């Protein structure tokens, strides 16, 4: 059987990796400035993470959610402590799309309504193709086919108000920093007003922190820059450092009942130990401080890059906007400079999402390489 060919692939096969370095089958080392879509948080093959996973698989890797699994409670406790959301409740699943699917389902149960407000260029996963379009503006999913979604421009609070006033909205879902869509952000004024309006009209405010969470923005959650408290927070990606795990953190006023949500694999022993050891490393190695400081250093150094129009994002969730499409630049960065970077729906944006362990030395290497490709090889100039 051949593979279903849905991904255009670079001709590189990583077979080994450590910290910010990925090694291909020919022994070539690459600097990972992309972390496999913001997934690698504590660095590839972190020794603590590897040790904990090995110890766990030798004991038990999986049993169903019909029996007790104290690793889930240990994970919930640690996550509550580090994120500042001690009083919230945790439901575990396997990916970001699933996290959002559960968040929307829960919002619908809680409010008895079904319409959803989302924002142009928002991205929330792909478990349903129903509302995935290719015009690059409305690719929100996993909203199920029956769920009516209204897309609005970010930061247009009056338009949100007009929709909420109609009284049929169960949830507003928003990324604090847009990922795939291209690093646009709501302002603090917008998020604060959004929170107030959701309370006023009884809609659930869902912050999709799948990409921006777990320290990537320089705070545990990126919405914490705005002083708001969402009703539901969705999480995944950096949570497992490559082990598939996702979840939603649910405010105390949303009460559970049996059968409301469910999953076969979610919260299994291996996934829990992966996420728990990620949190332990984030804490012991002060990775959130490192993210903030290294992000600041990146910003100070990147200003010298020729042709750069704009730098977007926070911490180590960054986008470099050029006045040309970056696909050629990305190819040169991989094949000539041996550095992984990312693209976005905005084809002029180079996305930077390295492991949170990265330091100044690697940033200097990246800046030098980018300079080489732009100036020496004259890509885009
Ligand atoms: N939400 C956001 C903000 C994302 O960036 C992504 C993936 O890129 C998802 C949800 C979907 O996550 P997954 O691919 O794990 O289903």
Short mmCIF file of C-alpha atoms and ligand atoms in Angstrom, two decimals:
data_model
loop_
_atom_site.label_atom_id
_atom_site.label_comp_id
_atom_site.label_asym_id
_atom_site.label_seq_id
_atom_site.Cartn_x
_atom_site.Cartn_y
_atom_site.Cartn_z
CA UNK A 1 0.00 0.00 0.00
CA UNK A 2 1.28 3.48 -0.71
CA UNK A 3 0.80 6.53 1.48
CA UNK A 4 -2.04 8.94 0.80
CA UNK A 5 -0.10 11.81 -0.66
CA UNK A 6 -1.34 14.91 1.15
CA UNK A 7 1.93 16.47 2.28
CA UNK A 8 4.53 18.12 0.06
CA UNK A 9 7.74 16.78 1.65
CA UNK A 10 11.24 18.16 1.98
CA UNK A 11 13.85 15.62 1.02
CA UNK A 12 15.16 15.12 4.56
CA UNK A 13 14.60 12.13 6.84
CA UNK A 14 15.37 12.77 10.51
CA UNK A 15 16.29 9.64 12.37
CA UNK A 16 17.76 11.09 15.52
CA UNK A 17 17.41 14.27 17.55
CA UNK A 18 18.61 15.91 20.73
CA UNK A 19 17.64 19.25 22.25
CA UNK A 20 17.47 21.75 19.31
CA UNK A 21 19.28 19.48 16.86
CA UNK A 22 17.78 17.01 14.39
CA UNK A 23 20.06 14.52 12.59
CA UNK A 24 19.10 13.05 9.22
CA UNK A 25 19.84 9.59 7.83
CA UNK A 26 23.05 10.89 6.20
CA UNK A 27 24.35 12.20 9.52
CA UNK A 28 23.68 15.87 8.66
CA UNK A 29 22.71 18.00 11.68
CA UNK A 30 19.93 20.57 11.40
CA UNK A 31 19.08 23.35 13.82
CA UNK A 32 15.40 22.99 14.66
CA UNK A 33 13.81 26.45 14.61
CA UNK A 34 10.35 24.95 14.05
CA UNK A 35 9.91 22.18 16.65
CA UNK A 36 7.66 20.17 14.31
CA UNK A 37 4.84 22.77 14.40
CA UNK A 38 5.56 24.09 17.92
CA UNK A 39 5.41 20.60 19.41
CA UNK A 40 8.93 20.23 20.80
CA UNK A 41 8.84 22.25 23.99
CA UNK A 42 11.53 20.84 26.29
CA UNK A 43 13.87 19.80 23.48
CA UNK A 44 14.13 16.55 21.52
CA UNK A 45 14.85 13.45 23.62
CA UNK A 46 15.21 15.38 26.87
CA UNK A 47 16.89 12.92 29.32
CA UNK A 48 14.28 13.39 32.08
CA UNK A 49 11.42 12.92 29.62
CA UNK A 50 13.01 9.82 28.04
CA UNK A 51 13.74 8.27 31.44
CA UNK A 52 10.18 8.78 32.69
CA UNK A 53 8.62 7.37 29.52
CA UNK A 54 10.91 4.33 29.58
CA UNK A 55 10.13 3.64 33.25
CA UNK A 56 6.40 3.94 32.57
CA UNK A 57 6.23 1.70 29.48
CA UNK A 58 7.93 -1.04 31.48
CA UNK A 59 5.08 -0.85 34.03
CA UNK A 60 1.86 -0.08 32.17
CA UNK A 61 1.23 2.01 29.05
CA UNK A 62 -2.53 1.99 28.79
CA UNK A 63 -5.76 1.02 30.40
CA UNK A 64 -9.21 2.47 29.74
CA UNK A 65 -10.85 5.36 31.58
CA UNK A 66 -13.16 2.88 33.32
CA UNK A 67 -10.56 2.41 36.07
CA UNK A 68 -8.53 4.79 38.21
CA UNK A 69 -5.32 6.32 36.86
CA UNK A 70 -3.62 8.50 39.45
CA UNK A 71 -1.21 9.86 36.82
CA UNK A 72 -4.14 11.92 35.48
CA UNK A 73 -4.64 13.57 38.88
CA UNK A 74 -0.88 14.18 39.26
CA UNK A 75 -0.86 15.82 35.83
CA UNK A 76 -3.92 17.94 36.64
CA UNK A 77 -2.35 19.08 39.92
CA UNK A 78 0.96 20.10 38.35
CA UNK A 79 -0.75 21.79 35.39
CA UNK A 80 -2.99 23.74 37.77
CA UNK A 81 0.02 24.84 39.81
CA UNK A 82 2.18 25.99 36.91
CA UNK A 83 -0.58 27.63 34.86
CA UNK A 84 -2.28 29.39 37.77
CA UNK A 85 -5.56 27.55 37.08
CA UNK A 86 -5.66 25.34 40.20
CA UNK A 87 -9.42 25.47 40.51
CA UNK A 88 -10.11 24.41 36.90
CA UNK A 89 -10.99 20.86 35.78
CA UNK A 90 -9.02 18.85 33.23
CA UNK A 91 -10.39 16.61 30.47
CA UNK A 92 -7.72 14.76 28.50
CA UNK A 93 -7.76 13.74 24.84
CA UNK A 94 -5.17 13.17 22.10
CA UNK A 95 -4.75 16.24 19.89
CA UNK A 96 -5.54 19.91 19.40
CA UNK A 97 -8.47 19.32 17.06
CA UNK A 98 -10.01 16.92 19.54
CA UNK A 99 -9.50 19.41 22.35
CA UNK A 100 -11.45 22.04 20.43
CA UNK A 101 -14.11 19.56 19.41
CA UNK A 102 -14.68 18.76 23.08
CA UNK A 103 -14.59 22.45 24.04
CA UNK A 104 -17.30 23.30 21.51
CA UNK A 105 -19.39 20.29 22.43
CA UNK A 106 -19.20 21.24 26.10
CA UNK A 107 -20.11 24.87 25.34
CA UNK A 108 -23.13 23.65 23.42
CA UNK A 109 -24.25 21.37 26.29
CA UNK A 110 -23.68 24.09 28.85
CA UNK A 111 -25.60 26.84 27.07
CA UNK A 112 -28.18 24.79 25.16
CA UNK A 113 -27.23 26.79 22.06
CA UNK A 114 -25.15 25.87 19.04
CA UNK A 115 -23.86 28.80 16.98
CA UNK A 116 -20.14 29.56 17.26
CA UNK A 117 -18.22 32.76 16.65
CA UNK A 118 -14.71 32.38 15.31
CA UNK A 119 -12.28 34.76 13.62
CA UNK A 120 -10.89 35.10 10.12
CA UNK A 121 -7.59 33.27 9.72
CA UNK A 122 -8.23 31.33 12.92
CA UNK A 123 -7.18 27.68 12.89
CA UNK A 124 -8.58 25.14 15.30
CA UNK A 125 -7.87 21.76 13.72
CA UNK A 126 -9.09 19.38 11.09
CA UNK A 127 -11.39 16.68 12.43
CA UNK A 128 -14.22 17.95 10.24
CA UNK A 129 -13.87 19.10 6.68
CA UNK A 130 -17.31 20.66 6.74
CA UNK A 131 -16.14 24.22 7.14
CA UNK A 132 -12.59 23.87 5.88
CA UNK A 133 -12.20 26.02 2.80
CA UNK A 134 -9.19 26.75 0.69
CA UNK A 135 -9.67 30.50 0.45
CA UNK A 136 -7.36 30.82 3.45
CA UNK A 137 -9.79 32.77 5.55
CA UNK A 138 -12.26 30.28 6.94
CA UNK A 139 -10.53 27.05 7.81
CA UNK A 140 -11.87 26.69 11.30
CA UNK A 141 -12.80 23.18 12.27
CA UNK A 142 -13.44 20.74 14.05
CA UNK A 143 -16.88 22.25 14.18
CA UNK A 144 -19.29 19.55 13.23
CA UNK A 145 -21.29 19.90 10.05
CA UNK A 146 -24.41 20.98 11.93
CA UNK A 147 -22.66 23.67 13.90
CA UNK A 148 -23.25 27.10 12.46
CA UNK A 149 -20.07 29.18 12.52
CA UNK A 150 -19.89 32.92 12.04
CA UNK A 151 -16.46 34.26 11.11
CA UNK A 152 -15.58 37.80 12.09
CA UNK A 153 -12.50 39.98 11.69
CA UNK A 154 -10.21 40.00 14.74
CA UNK A 155 -10.40 43.10 16.96
CA UNK A 156 -13.84 44.19 15.66
CA UNK A 157 -15.65 44.01 18.99
CA UNK A 158 -18.82 45.77 17.79
CA UNK A 159 -19.36 43.02 15.21
CA UNK A 160 -19.00 40.41 17.96
CA UNK A 161 -21.56 42.27 20.06
CA UNK A 162 -24.07 42.37 17.19
CA UNK A 163 -23.81 38.59 16.79
CA UNK A 164 -24.00 37.83 20.54
CA UNK A 165 -27.10 40.01 20.86
CA UNK A 166 -28.96 37.55 18.64
CA UNK A 167 -28.90 35.17 21.64
CA UNK A 168 -28.08 31.90 19.86
CA UNK A 169 -24.28 31.76 20.34
CA UNK A 170 -22.86 28.96 22.54
CA UNK A 171 -19.18 29.87 22.22
CA UNK A 172 -16.60 32.31 21.00
CA UNK A 173 -13.38 30.51 20.08
CA UNK A 174 -10.17 32.46 19.58
CA UNK A 175 -6.40 31.95 19.56
CA UNK A 176 -4.53 34.48 21.70
CA UNK A 177 -1.89 34.58 18.96
CA UNK A 178 -2.94 33.10 15.62
CA UNK A 179 -0.62 30.26 14.61
CA UNK A 180 -1.18 28.78 11.15
CA UNK A 181 -3.13 31.91 10.17
CA UNK A 182 -0.07 34.12 10.51
CA UNK A 183 0.62 35.43 14.04
CA UNK A 184 -2.02 38.17 14.21
CA UNK A 185 -3.22 38.97 17.73
CA UNK A 186 -6.18 40.53 19.44
CA UNK A 187 -5.44 43.60 21.55
CA UNK A 188 -5.87 43.61 25.34
CA UNK A 189 -8.81 45.97 24.86
CA UNK A 190 -10.42 43.48 22.46
CA UNK A 191 -9.91 40.44 24.71
CA UNK A 192 -11.18 42.27 27.80
CA UNK A 193 -14.32 43.41 26.00
CA UNK A 194 -14.78 39.90 24.57
CA UNK A 195 -14.71 38.42 28.06
CA UNK A 196 -17.26 40.96 29.32
CA UNK A 197 -19.59 40.39 26.35
CA UNK A 198 -19.41 36.59 26.69
CA UNK A 199 -20.45 36.91 30.35
CA UNK A 200 -23.23 39.36 29.48
CA UNK A 201 -24.73 37.18 26.74
CA UNK A 202 -24.07 33.75 28.30
CA UNK A 203 -21.58 32.51 25.69
CA UNK A 204 -18.60 30.34 26.63
CA UNK A 205 -15.23 31.97 25.95
CA UNK A 206 -12.80 29.36 24.58
CA UNK A 207 -9.13 30.30 24.31
CA UNK A 208 -7.36 27.98 21.90
CA UNK A 209 -3.86 27.70 23.43
CA UNK A 210 -3.01 24.56 21.47
CA UNK A 211 -0.03 26.27 19.86
CA UNK A 212 0.62 29.24 22.15
CA UNK A 213 0.34 27.39 25.48
CA UNK A 214 2.81 25.59 27.72
CA UNK A 215 5.19 28.55 27.93
CA UNK A 216 5.70 29.23 24.22
CA UNK A 217 4.66 32.88 24.43
CA UNK A 218 6.87 33.68 27.45
CA UNK A 219 3.96 33.21 29.87
CA UNK A 220 2.36 29.84 30.62
CA UNK A 221 -0.60 30.88 28.48
CA UNK A 222 -0.54 33.71 25.95
CA UNK A 223 -3.96 35.02 27.06
CA UNK A 224 -2.33 35.80 30.43
CA UNK A 225 -0.76 38.85 28.76
CA UNK A 226 -4.30 40.26 28.64
CA UNK A 227 -5.49 39.51 32.18
CA UNK A 228 -8.56 37.55 31.07
CA UNK A 229 -9.91 34.25 32.44
CA UNK A 230 -11.48 32.05 29.76
CA UNK A 231 -14.23 29.52 30.52
CA UNK A 232 -12.37 26.81 28.60
CA UNK A 233 -8.72 26.62 27.52
CA UNK A 234 -7.68 24.08 24.89
CA UNK A 235 -4.17 22.62 25.01
CA UNK A 236 -2.02 20.15 23.02
CA UNK A 237 1.21 20.42 20.95
CA UNK A 238 4.00 21.37 23.42
CA UNK A 239 2.11 19.55 26.18
CA UNK A 240 3.59 16.16 25.23
CA UNK A 241 6.84 17.21 23.52
CA UNK A 242 5.93 14.86 20.66
CA UNK A 243 3.81 12.34 22.52
CA UNK A 244 0.21 12.87 21.30
CA UNK A 245 -1.84 14.44 24.07
CA UNK A 246 -4.37 17.25 24.27
CA UNK A 247 -6.93 18.49 26.70
CA UNK A 248 -9.32 21.16 27.84
CA UNK A 249 -9.13 23.05 31.10
CA UNK A 250 -12.63 23.88 32.26
CA UNK A 251 -13.77 26.60 34.67
CA UNK A 252 -15.45 25.43 37.90
CA UNK A 253 -18.89 26.82 36.97
CA UNK A 254 -19.16 24.28 34.14
CA UNK A 255 -20.16 21.12 35.98
CA UNK A 256 -19.52 17.62 34.64
CA UNK A 257 -21.87 14.69 34.44
CA UNK A 258 -21.26 11.08 33.45
CA UNK A 259 -21.15 10.47 29.72
CA UNK A 260 -20.91 14.16 28.81
CA UNK A 261 -17.48 13.68 27.20
CA UNK A 262 -15.49 10.53 26.55
CA UNK A 263 -12.39 9.08 24.90
CA UNK A 264 -10.62 5.75 24.42
CA UNK A 265 -6.99 6.84 24.38
CA UNK A 266 -7.17 10.22 26.11
CA UNK A 267 -5.29 10.41 29.42
CA UNK A 268 -3.47 7.08 29.00
CA UNK A 269 -0.51 6.36 31.26
CA UNK A 270 2.17 7.12 28.69
CA UNK A 271 0.58 10.38 27.58
CA UNK A 272 0.20 11.51 31.19
CA UNK A 273 3.80 10.72 32.09
CA UNK A 274 4.97 12.54 28.95
CA UNK A 275 2.99 15.70 29.85
CA UNK A 276 3.97 15.47 33.52
CA UNK A 277 7.66 15.25 32.71
CA UNK A 278 7.32 18.17 30.27
CA UNK A 279 5.90 20.27 33.12
CA UNK A 280 8.69 19.12 35.47
CA UNK A 281 11.34 20.19 32.96
CA UNK A 282 9.59 23.52 32.28
CA UNK A 283 9.64 24.17 36.02
CA UNK A 284 13.12 22.96 36.96
CA UNK A 285 14.86 24.52 33.95
CA UNK A 286 12.88 27.81 34.15
CA UNK A 287 11.95 27.42 30.50
CA UNK A 288 9.27 30.11 30.54
CA UNK A 289 11.86 32.70 31.63
CA UNK A 290 14.24 31.35 29.01
CA UNK A 291 11.54 31.67 26.37
CA UNK A 292 10.88 35.28 27.26
CA UNK A 293 14.55 36.24 27.44
CA UNK A 294 15.60 34.35 24.31
CA UNK A 295 12.59 35.76 22.47
CA UNK A 296 13.71 39.27 23.44
CA UNK A 297 17.26 38.51 22.27
CA UNK A 298 15.86 37.20 18.97
CA UNK A 299 13.92 40.44 18.46
CA UNK A 300 17.00 42.55 19.18
CA UNK A 301 19.11 40.61 16.66
CA UNK A 302 16.60 40.15 13.87
CA UNK A 303 16.25 43.87 13.23
CA UNK A 304 19.45 43.78 11.13
CA UNK A 305 17.90 41.36 8.60
CA UNK A 306 17.53 42.98 5.16
CA UNK A 307 14.07 42.99 3.55
CA UNK A 308 12.29 42.26 6.82
CA UNK A 309 8.95 44.10 6.94
CA UNK A 310 7.59 43.10 10.31
CA UNK A 311 8.19 40.77 13.26
CA UNK A 312 5.06 39.27 14.81
CA UNK A 313 4.32 37.17 17.89
CA UNK A 314 5.62 36.77 21.43
CA UNK A 315 8.28 34.72 23.24
CA UNK A 316 9.33 31.90 20.92
CA UNK A 317 6.16 31.99 18.82
CA UNK A 318 7.40 34.37 16.15
CA UNK A 319 6.81 35.26 12.53
CA UNK A 320 9.12 37.19 10.21
CA UNK A 321 7.19 38.94 7.46
CA UNK A 322 8.98 39.71 4.20
CA UNK A 323 7.80 41.47 1.05
CA UNK A 324 8.18 38.24 -0.95
CA UNK A 325 6.94 34.65 -0.61
CA UNK A 326 9.27 32.64 1.63
CA UNK A 327 9.07 29.13 0.11
CA UNK A 328 12.43 29.50 -1.69
CA UNK A 329 13.97 31.01 1.42
CA UNK A 330 12.80 28.04 3.50
CA UNK A 331 14.29 25.59 0.99
CA UNK A 332 17.65 27.35 1.10
CA UNK A 333 17.52 27.43 4.89
CA UNK A 334 17.03 23.65 5.00
CA UNK A 335 19.27 22.47 2.18
CA UNK A 336 22.10 25.04 2.35
CA UNK A 337 22.08 26.21 5.96
CA UNK A 338 20.59 23.10 7.59
CA UNK A 339 17.95 24.95 9.56
CA UNK A 340 14.26 24.03 9.84
CA UNK A 341 11.76 26.90 9.73
CA UNK A 342 8.00 27.04 9.19
CA UNK A 343 5.52 28.62 6.78
CA UNK A 344 2.00 29.98 7.31
CA UNK A 345 -1.21 30.70 5.40
CA UNK A 346 0.36 34.10 4.81
CA UNK A 347 2.98 32.98 2.28
CA UNK A 348 5.27 35.90 3.09
CA UNK A 349 5.68 34.83 6.70
CA UNK A 350 8.53 32.71 8.03
CA UNK A 351 7.49 31.02 11.26
CA UNK A 352 9.92 30.46 14.12
CA UNK A 353 8.85 27.96 16.81
CA UNK A 354 12.02 26.40 18.28
CA UNK A 355 12.26 24.24 21.40
CA UNK A 356 11.96 26.46 24.50
CA UNK A 357 15.44 25.34 25.57
CA UNK A 358 17.08 27.28 22.77
CA UNK A 359 19.79 29.81 23.61
CA UNK A 360 21.62 32.81 22.16
CA UNK A 361 24.17 30.68 20.33
CA UNK A 362 21.47 29.05 18.21
CA UNK A 363 19.74 32.38 17.60
CA UNK A 364 23.07 33.82 16.37
CA UNK A 365 23.49 30.80 14.07
CA UNK A 366 19.99 31.33 12.67
CA UNK A 367 20.46 35.07 12.09
CA UNK A 368 23.78 34.50 10.36
CA UNK A 369 22.27 31.81 8.12
CA UNK A 370 19.27 33.97 7.24
CA UNK A 371 21.61 36.82 6.41
CA UNK A 372 23.66 34.51 4.14
CA UNK A 373 20.62 33.31 2.23
CA UNK A 374 19.17 36.79 1.81
CA UNK A 375 22.37 38.71 1.08
CA UNK A 376 24.85 36.22 -0.40
CA UNK A 377 22.32 34.13 -2.30
CA UNK A 378 20.04 37.10 -2.91
CA UNK A 379 16.85 35.11 -2.28
CA UNK A 380 13.85 37.45 -2.44
CA UNK A 381 15.98 40.57 -2.86
N1 LIG B 1 -5.54 24.80 17.32
C1 LIG B 1 -4.45 25.48 16.95
C2 LIG B 1 -4.29 26.90 17.41
C3 LIG B 1 -3.48 24.88 16.14
O1 LIG B 1 -2.40 25.59 15.76
C4 LIG B 1 -3.66 23.54 15.74
C5 LIG B 1 -2.67 22.88 14.88
O2 LIG B 1 -1.85 23.49 14.22
C6 LIG B 1 -4.80 22.86 16.16
C7 LIG B 1 -5.72 23.50 16.96
C8 LIG B 1 -5.02 21.42 15.78
O3 LIG B 1 -4.15 20.61 16.49
P1 LIG B 1 -3.89 19.09 16.02
O4 LIG B 1 -3.15 19.16 14.73
O5 LIG B 1 -3.12 18.50 17.17
O6 LIG B 1 -5.22 18.45 15.86
#
